[in-house]
PDB file of C-alpha atoms in Angstrom:
ATOM      1  CA  ALA A   1     -17.198  59.282  26.754  1.00 74.00           C
ATOM      2  CA  LEU A   2     -15.654  57.557  30.161  1.00 84.00           C
ATOM      3  CA  ASP A   3     -14.065  53.766  29.537  1.00 88.00           C
ATOM      4  CA  ALA A   4     -13.263  53.178  32.261  1.00 85.00           C
ATOM      5  CA  ASP A   5     -11.056  49.858  31.610  1.00 89.00           C
ATOM      6  CA  ASN A   6      -9.842  51.028  27.733  1.00 87.00           C
ATOM      7  CA  ASP A   7     -11.635  49.268  25.401  1.00 89.00           C
ATOM      8  CA  GLY A   8     -12.063  50.989  22.931  1.00 91.00           C
ATOM      9  CA  LEU A   9     -15.958  51.040  24.067  1.00 94.00           C
ATOM     10  CA  SER A  10     -17.534  53.947  26.475  1.00 93.00           C
ATOM     11  CA  ASN A  11     -19.008  52.803  29.695  1.00 93.00           C
ATOM     12  CA  LEU A  12     -22.418  53.808  28.353  1.00 93.00           C
ATOM     13  CA  GLU A  13     -21.504  51.112  24.836  1.00 93.00           C
ATOM     14  CA  GLU A  14     -20.294  48.747  27.484  1.00 93.00           C
ATOM     15  CA  TYR A  15     -23.851  48.821  29.129  1.00 92.00           C
ATOM     16  CA  ARG A  16     -25.713  48.575  26.058  1.00 94.00           C
ATOM     17  CA  ASN A  17     -23.662  45.357  24.976  1.00 94.00           C
ATOM     18  CA  GLY A  18     -23.875  43.521  28.169  1.00 95.00           C
ATOM     19  CA  THR A  19     -20.207  43.563  28.896  1.00 95.00           C
ATOM     20  CA  ASP A  20     -17.809  44.871  31.797  1.00 95.00           C
ATOM     21  CA  PRO A  21     -16.685  48.300  31.743  1.00 95.00           C
ATOM     22  CA  ARG A  22     -13.609  46.426  34.049  1.00 94.00           C
ATOM     23  CA  LYS A  23     -12.316  44.398  32.400  1.00 95.00           C
ATOM     24  CA  ALA A  24     -11.490  45.084  28.710  1.00 96.00           C
ATOM     25  CA  ASP A  25     -11.740  41.214  27.618  1.00 97.00           C
ATOM     26  CA  THR A  26     -14.987  40.852  29.094  1.00 97.00           C
ATOM     27  CA  ASP A  27     -15.740  36.948  28.252  1.00 97.00           C
ATOM     28  CA  GLY A  28     -12.027  35.998  28.488  1.00 97.00           C
ATOM     29  CA  ASP A  29     -11.437  34.313  25.111  1.00 97.00           C
ATOM     30  CA  GLY A  30      -8.198  36.461  24.169  1.00 98.00           C
ATOM     31  CA  MET A  31     -10.839  38.938  21.586  1.00 98.00           C
ATOM     32  CA  PRO A  32     -11.264  42.733  23.410  1.00 97.00           C
ATOM     33  CA  ASP A  33     -14.558  43.122  23.511  1.00 97.00           C
ATOM     34  CA  VAL A  34     -14.323  46.180  21.191  1.00 97.00           C
ATOM     35  CA  TRP A  35     -12.860  44.135  18.212  1.00 97.00           C
ATOM     36  CA  GLU A  36     -14.922  41.251  18.991  1.00 97.00           C
ATOM     37  CA  VAL A  37     -17.942  44.452  18.120  1.00 97.00           C
ATOM     38  CA  ALA A  38     -16.956  46.068  15.949  1.00 97.00           C
ATOM     39  CA  HIS A  39     -16.379  42.842  13.933  1.00 97.00           C
ATOM     40  CA  GLY A  40     -20.175  41.576  15.081  1.00 97.00           C
ATOM     41  CA  LEU A  41     -18.966  38.761  16.873  1.00 97.00           C
ATOM     42  CA  ASN A  42     -20.359  38.754  20.801  1.00 97.00           C
ATOM     43  CA  PRO A  43     -18.217  39.497  23.179  1.00 97.00           C
ATOM     44  CA  LEU A  44     -19.928  37.679  26.270  1.00 97.00           C
ATOM     45  CA  ASP A  45     -19.079  33.765  24.557  1.00 97.00           C
ATOM     46  CA  PRO A  46     -15.789  32.640  24.533  1.00 97.00           C
ATOM     47  CA  ASN A  47     -16.468  30.350  21.965  1.00 98.00           C
ATOM     48  CA  ASP A  48     -16.309  32.537  19.560  1.00 97.00           C
ATOM     49  CA  ALA A  49     -12.831  32.181  19.599  1.00 98.00           C
ATOM     50  CA  ALA A  50     -12.830  29.181  18.008  1.00 98.00           C
ATOM     51  CA  LEU A  51     -15.080  29.881  15.157  1.00 98.00           C
ATOM     52  CA  ASP A  52     -13.540  30.895  11.300  1.00 98.00           C
ATOM     53  CA  PRO A  53     -16.901  32.767   9.954  1.00 97.00           C
ATOM     54  CA  ASP A  54     -15.520  33.632   6.827  1.00 98.00           C
ATOM     55  CA  GLY A  55     -13.435  30.719   6.043  1.00 98.00           C
ATOM     56  CA  ASP A  56     -10.306  30.823   4.667  1.00 98.00           C
ATOM     57  CA  GLY A  57      -8.755  28.428   7.729  1.00 98.00           C
ATOM     58  CA  LEU A  58      -8.089  31.077  10.797  1.00 98.00           C
ATOM     59  CA  THR A  59     -10.439  31.413  13.124  1.00 98.00           C
ATOM     60  CA  SER A  60     -11.489  34.464  15.043  1.00 98.00           C
ATOM     61  CA  LEU A  61      -8.896  34.416  17.803  1.00 98.00           C
ATOM     62  CA  GLU A  62      -6.368  34.041  14.762  1.00 98.00           C
ATOM     63  CA  GLU A  63      -7.941  37.074  12.643  1.00 98.00           C
ATOM     64  CA  TYR A  64      -7.570  39.456  15.798  1.00 98.00           C
ATOM     65  CA  GLN A  65      -4.002  38.216  16.337  1.00 98.00           C
ATOM     66  CA  LEU A  66      -3.257  38.677  13.041  1.00 98.00           C
ATOM     67  CA  GLY A  67      -4.826  41.543  12.483  1.00 98.00           C
ATOM     68  CA  THR A  68      -7.113  40.512   9.421  1.00 98.00           C
ATOM     69  CA  ASP A  69     -10.944  40.511   9.009  1.00 98.00           C
ATOM     70  CA  PRO A  70     -12.896  37.322  10.269  1.00 98.00           C
ATOM     71  CA  ASN A  71     -15.493  38.535   7.866  1.00 98.00           C
ATOM     72  CA  ARG A  72     -13.046  38.763   4.160  1.00 98.00           C
ATOM     73  CA  SER A  73     -11.658  35.771   3.790  1.00 98.00           C
ATOM     74  CA  ASP A  74      -8.813  37.867   2.122  1.00 98.00           C
ATOM     75  CA  THR A  75      -7.991  40.942   3.799  1.00 98.00           C
ATOM     76  CA  ASP A  76      -5.869  42.620   1.328  1.00 98.00           C
ATOM     77  CA  GLY A  77      -7.789  41.536  -1.899  1.00 98.00           C
ATOM     78  CA  ASP A  78      -4.480  40.626  -3.160  1.00 98.00           C
ATOM     79  CA  GLY A  79      -6.352  36.918  -4.702  1.00 98.00           C
ATOM     80  CA  MET A  80      -5.331  33.836  -2.106  1.00 98.00           C
ATOM     81  CA  PRO A  81      -6.881  33.488   1.703  1.00 98.00           C
ATOM     82  CA  ASP A  82      -5.472  34.404   3.988  1.00 98.00           C
ATOM     83  CA  GLY A  83      -5.022  31.082   5.880  1.00 98.00           C
ATOM     84  CA  TRP A  84      -3.109  30.030   2.999  1.00 98.00           C
ATOM     85  CA  GLU A  85      -1.192  33.272   3.110  1.00 98.00           C
ATOM     86  CA  VAL A  86       0.125  32.332   6.669  1.00 98.00           C
ATOM     87  CA  VAL A  87       0.314  28.556   6.293  1.00 98.00           C
ATOM     88  CA  ASN A  88       3.096  29.732   3.635  1.00 98.00           C
ATOM     89  CA  GLY A  89       4.808  32.018   5.537  1.00 98.00           C
ATOM     90  CA  LEU A  90       3.201  35.703   3.269  1.00 98.00           C
ATOM     91  CA  ASP A  91       1.870  38.229   4.120  1.00 98.00           C
ATOM     92  CA  PRO A  92      -2.204  38.338   4.683  1.00 98.00           C
ATOM     93  CA  LEU A  93      -1.821  42.117   4.572  1.00 98.00           C
ATOM     94  CA  ASP A  94       0.418  43.113   1.963  1.00 98.00           C
ATOM     95  CA  PRO A  95      -1.405  42.665  -1.367  1.00 98.00           C
ATOM     96  CA  ASN A  96       2.193  43.118  -3.243  1.00 98.00           C
ATOM     97  CA  ASP A  97       3.018  39.958  -2.827  1.00 98.00           C
ATOM     98  CA  ALA A  98       1.233  37.965  -4.787  1.00 98.00           C
ATOM     99  CA  ALA A  99       2.930  39.219  -7.473  1.00 98.00           C
ATOM    100  CA  LEU A 100       6.560  37.566  -5.926  1.00 98.00           C
ATOM    101  CA  ASP A 101       7.576  34.154  -7.017  1.00 98.00           C
ATOM    102  CA  ALA A 102       9.006  33.294  -3.329  1.00 94.00           C
ATOM    103  CA  ASP A 103      10.385  29.834  -4.685  1.00 98.00           C
ATOM    104  CA  SER A 104      11.931  30.686  -8.575  1.00 98.00           C
ATOM    105  CA  ASP A 105      10.061  28.466 -10.159  1.00 98.00           C
ATOM    106  CA  GLY A 106       8.697  30.211 -12.790  1.00 98.00           C
ATOM    107  CA  LEU A 107       4.635  30.447 -10.845  1.00 98.00           C
ATOM    108  CA  ASN A 108       3.990  33.939  -8.996  1.00 98.00           C
ATOM    109  CA  ASN A 109       2.584  33.070  -5.493  1.00 98.00           C
ATOM    110  CA  LEU A 110      -1.224  33.962  -6.932  1.00 98.00           C
ATOM    111  CA  GLU A 111      -0.489  31.537  -9.439  1.00 98.00           C
ATOM    112  CA  GLU A 112       0.552  28.791  -6.956  1.00 98.00           C
ATOM    113  CA  TYR A 113      -2.620  29.530  -5.072  1.00 98.00           C
ATOM    114  CA  ALA A 114      -4.780  28.628  -8.567  1.00 98.00           C
ATOM    115  CA  TYR A 115      -2.785  25.862  -9.209  1.00 98.00           C
ATOM    116  CA  GLY A 116      -3.344  23.818  -5.575  1.00 98.00           C
ATOM    117  CA  THR A 117       0.880  24.435  -5.798  1.00 98.00           C
ATOM    118  CA  ASP A 118       3.526  24.477  -2.828  1.00 98.00           C
ATOM    119  CA  PRO A 119       5.306  28.225  -3.575  1.00 98.00           C
ATOM    120  CA  ASN A 120       8.128  27.188  -1.327  1.00 98.00           C
ATOM    121  CA  ASN A 121       9.082  24.215  -3.665  1.00 98.00           C
ATOM    122  CA  PRO A 122      10.077  25.161  -6.918  1.00 98.00           C
ATOM    123  CA  ASP A 123       9.740  21.016  -8.060  1.00 98.00           C
ATOM    124  CA  THR A 124       5.779  20.839  -6.096  1.00 98.00           C
ATOM    125  CA  ASP A 125       5.698  16.840  -7.060  1.00 98.00           C
ATOM    126  CA  GLY A 126       8.953  15.882  -7.940  1.00 98.00           C
ATOM    127  CA  ASP A 127       8.822  14.949 -11.199  1.00 97.00           C
ATOM    128  CA  GLY A 128      11.757  17.011 -11.897  1.00 97.00           C
ATOM    129  CA  LEU A 129      10.454  19.994 -13.554  1.00 98.00           C
ATOM    130  CA  LEU A 130       9.806  22.947 -12.378  1.00 98.00           C
ATOM    131  CA  ASP A 131       6.245  24.013 -11.675  1.00 98.00           C
ATOM    132  CA  GLY A 132       6.431  27.146 -14.031  1.00 98.00           C
ATOM    133  CA  GLU A 133       7.978  24.721 -16.566  1.00 98.00           C
ATOM    134  CA  GLU A 134       4.862  22.247 -16.733  1.00 98.00           C
ATOM    135  CA  VAL A 135       2.244  25.117 -16.640  1.00 98.00           C
ATOM    136  CA  HIS A 136       4.147  27.358 -19.116  1.00 97.00           C
ATOM    137  CA  VAL A 137       5.913  25.328 -21.511  1.00 97.00           C
ATOM    138  CA  TYR A 138       4.862  21.268 -21.254  1.00 97.00           C
ATOM    139  CA  GLY A 139       0.857  22.261 -20.483  1.00 97.00           C
ATOM    140  CA  SER A 140       1.373  19.070 -17.650  1.00 98.00           C
ATOM    141  CA  ASP A 141       0.071  19.356 -14.048  1.00 98.00           C
ATOM    142  CA  PRO A 142       2.238  20.581 -11.628  1.00 98.00           C
ATOM    143  CA  THR A 143       0.469  19.018  -8.622  1.00 98.00           C
ATOM    144  CA  ASP A 144       0.637  15.366 -10.728  1.00 98.00           C
ATOM    145  CA  PRO A 145       4.109  13.754 -11.136  1.00 98.00           C
ATOM    146  CA  ASP A 146       2.711  11.676 -14.153  1.00 97.00           C
ATOM    147  CA  THR A 147       0.113  13.600 -16.096  1.00 98.00           C
ATOM    148  CA  ASP A 148      -0.587  11.284 -19.038  1.00 97.00           C
ATOM    149  CA  GLY A 149      -0.670   7.857 -16.795  1.00 96.00           C
ATOM    150  CA  ASP A 150       1.253   6.246 -18.086  1.00 96.00           C
ATOM    151  CA  GLY A 151       4.132   5.242 -15.879  1.00 96.00           C
ATOM    152  CA  ILE A 152       6.809   6.875 -16.547  1.00 95.00           C
ATOM    153  CA  ASN A 153       7.156   9.961 -15.254  1.00 96.00           C
ATOM    154  CA  ASP A 154       6.841  14.244 -16.567  1.00 97.00           C
ATOM    155  CA  GLY A 155      10.105  14.965 -16.456  1.00 97.00           C
ATOM    156  CA  ASP A 156      12.019  11.371 -17.762  1.00 97.00           C
ATOM    157  CA  GLU A 157       8.988  11.842 -20.561  1.00 96.00           C
ATOM    158  CA  VAL A 158      10.167  15.192 -21.219  1.00 97.00           C
ATOM    159  CA  ASN A 159      13.920  14.448 -21.189  1.00 96.00           C
ATOM    160  CA  CYS A 160      13.696  11.321 -23.602  1.00 95.00           C
ATOM    161  CA  GLY A 161      11.766  13.340 -26.087  1.00 94.00           C
ATOM    162  CA  SER A 162       7.481  11.847 -24.756  1.00 96.00           C
ATOM    163  CA  ASP A 163       5.128  14.059 -24.885  1.00 97.00           C
ATOM    164  CA  PRO A 164       3.791  14.196 -21.142  1.00 97.00           C
ATOM    165  CA  LEU A 165       0.416  14.876 -21.802  1.00 97.00           C
ATOM    166  CA  ASP A 166      -0.277  12.205 -24.505  1.00 97.00           C
ATOM    167  CA  PRO A 167      -0.197   8.415 -22.699  1.00 96.00           C
ATOM    168  CA  ASP A 168       0.941   6.995 -26.728  1.00 95.00           C
ATOM    169  CA  SER A 169       3.213   8.570 -27.301  1.00 92.00           C
ATOM    170  CA  VAL A 170       7.330   7.539 -27.356  1.00 88.00           C
ATOM    171  CA  CYS A 171      10.417   7.965 -26.670  1.00 88.00           C
ATOM    172  CA  THR A 172      12.580   9.481 -29.399  1.00 84.00           C
ATOM    173  CA  ASP A 173      15.861   9.676 -27.658  1.00 70.00           C
ATOM    174  CA  GLU A 174      17.826   6.548 -27.893  1.00 55.00           C
ATOM    175  CA  PRO A 175      19.221   5.342 -24.188  1.00 48.00           C
ATOM    176  CA  THR A 176      22.903   5.525 -23.899  1.00 43.00           C
ATOM    177  CA  THR A 177      25.235   3.200 -22.122  1.00 42.00           C
ATOM    178  CA  ASP A 178      27.811   4.138 -19.766  1.00 47.00           C
ATOM    179  CA  LEU A 179      30.909   3.424 -22.336  1.00 41.00           C
ATOM    180  CA  PRO A 180      34.514   2.528 -21.514  1.00 43.00           C
ATOM    181  CA  THR A 181      37.316   4.982 -22.836  1.00 44.00           C
ATOM    182  CA  THR A 182      40.654   4.613 -24.683  1.00 41.00           C
ATOM    183  CA  GLY A 183      43.864   4.697 -22.644  1.00 45.00           C
ATOM    184  CA  THR A 184      43.901   9.152 -23.541  1.00 43.00           C
ATOM    185  CA  GLY A 185      40.406   8.942 -21.656  1.00 44.00           C
ATOM    186  CA  ASN A 186      38.058   9.389 -24.490  1.00 44.00           C
ATOM    187  CA  GLN A 187      35.292   7.699 -24.569  1.00 41.00           C
ATOM    188  CA  ILE A 188      34.611   4.905 -27.412  1.00 36.00           C
ATOM    189  CA  GLN A 189      31.726   5.668 -29.249  1.00 40.00           C
ATOM    190  CA  SER A 190      28.721   3.489 -29.238  1.00 37.00           C
ATOM    191  CA  SER A 191      24.769   2.943 -29.947  1.00 37.00           C
ATOM    192  CA  SER A 192      22.806  -0.141 -29.853  1.00 39.00           C
ATOM    193  CA  LYS A 193      22.597   0.301 -33.552  1.00 40.00           C
ATOM    194  CA  TRP A 194      25.754  -1.789 -32.927  1.00 35.00           C
ATOM    195  CA  VAL A 195      24.829  -3.962 -30.173  1.00 37.00           C
ATOM    196  CA  ALA A 196      23.154  -6.613 -32.067  1.00 41.00           C
ATOM    197  CA  PRO A 197      25.686  -7.304 -35.443  1.00 42.00           C
ATOM    198  CA  MET A 198      27.671  -7.720 -32.549  1.00 40.00           C
ATOM    199  CA  ALA A 199      26.570  -9.868 -30.744  1.00 42.00           C
ATOM    200  CA  ALA A 200      25.723 -12.454 -33.518  1.00 46.00           C
ATOM    201  CA  ALA A 201      29.263 -12.134 -34.694  1.00 46.00           C
ATOM    202  CA  GLY A 202      30.254 -13.158 -31.925  1.00 48.00           C
ATOM    203  CA  ALA A 203      28.127 -15.984 -32.320  1.00 48.00           C
ATOM    204  CA  GLY A 204      29.454 -17.053 -35.058  1.00 53.00           C
ATOM    205  CA  ILE A 205      32.470 -17.083 -33.844  1.00 50.00           C
ATOM    206  CA  ALA A 206      32.302 -19.131 -30.989  1.00 50.00           C
ATOM    207  CA  LEU A 207      29.542 -21.574 -33.107  1.00 50.00           C
ATOM    208  CA  ILE A 208      33.351 -22.654 -35.367  1.00 49.00           C
ATOM    209  CA  ALA A 209      35.557 -22.748 -32.828  1.00 51.00           C
ATOM    210  CA  ARG A 210      33.080 -25.712 -31.687  1.00 54.00           C
ATOM    211  CA  ASN A 211      33.812 -27.170 -35.156  1.00 55.00           C
ATOM    212  CA  LEU A 212      37.220 -27.115 -35.353  1.00 54.00           C
ATOM    213  CA  ARG A 213      37.399 -29.116 -31.506  1.00 56.00           C
ATOM    214  CA  ARG A 214      34.642 -31.418 -33.141  1.00 57.00           C
ATOM    215  CA  ALA A 215      37.186 -32.265 -36.179  1.00 54.00           C
ATOM    216  CA  LYS A 216      39.723 -32.304 -34.308  1.00 55.00           C
ATOM    217  CA  GLN A 217      38.538 -34.920 -31.871  1.00 56.00           C
ATOM    218  CA  LEU A 218      37.124 -37.331 -35.057  1.00 53.00           C
TER     219      LEU A 218
END
């Protein structure tokens, strides 16, 4: 069969579809007549280029340009919608990228999609914990920096021994302060346990000094 415009539709098919046998893209929407016909679009309607029949976040024109199926939200069947893959730099035609871990955070790309995390950011919520740690180790929410809503972010809770899932939990590790060093460079050991006694001793010495000064004045 003859195909005067080499668009993949024979002259007879062009006639049946009402398209122009001399123009590969009769409606000028950027999608060839044959591609539109094959995917159930209207080769006479330029407006369908902006539609998203499968709701995957890609317009029909973008689906054509990328080689994806405008009637399948997940063309390669890897569990991740075409639009999500494109936005995050993945290949909507390669099912193998679902198992990859682009940001090395312990979650593969499919898990990143499932948990709503960023496959290109190892710490999506910026709380100091890797997304994979939150999901597989601590059970916290990798998209919420303060899972239990207690005002302390998950990373800080984990670092001080508190439970990021329990708003009533408290830190178990005593905080340390920056300590001065000796002449040899060794850090003077200290803890909050001796701070109160030393403060009390200092107050006692000050009281004795005031009493001596009063005695001399008498």
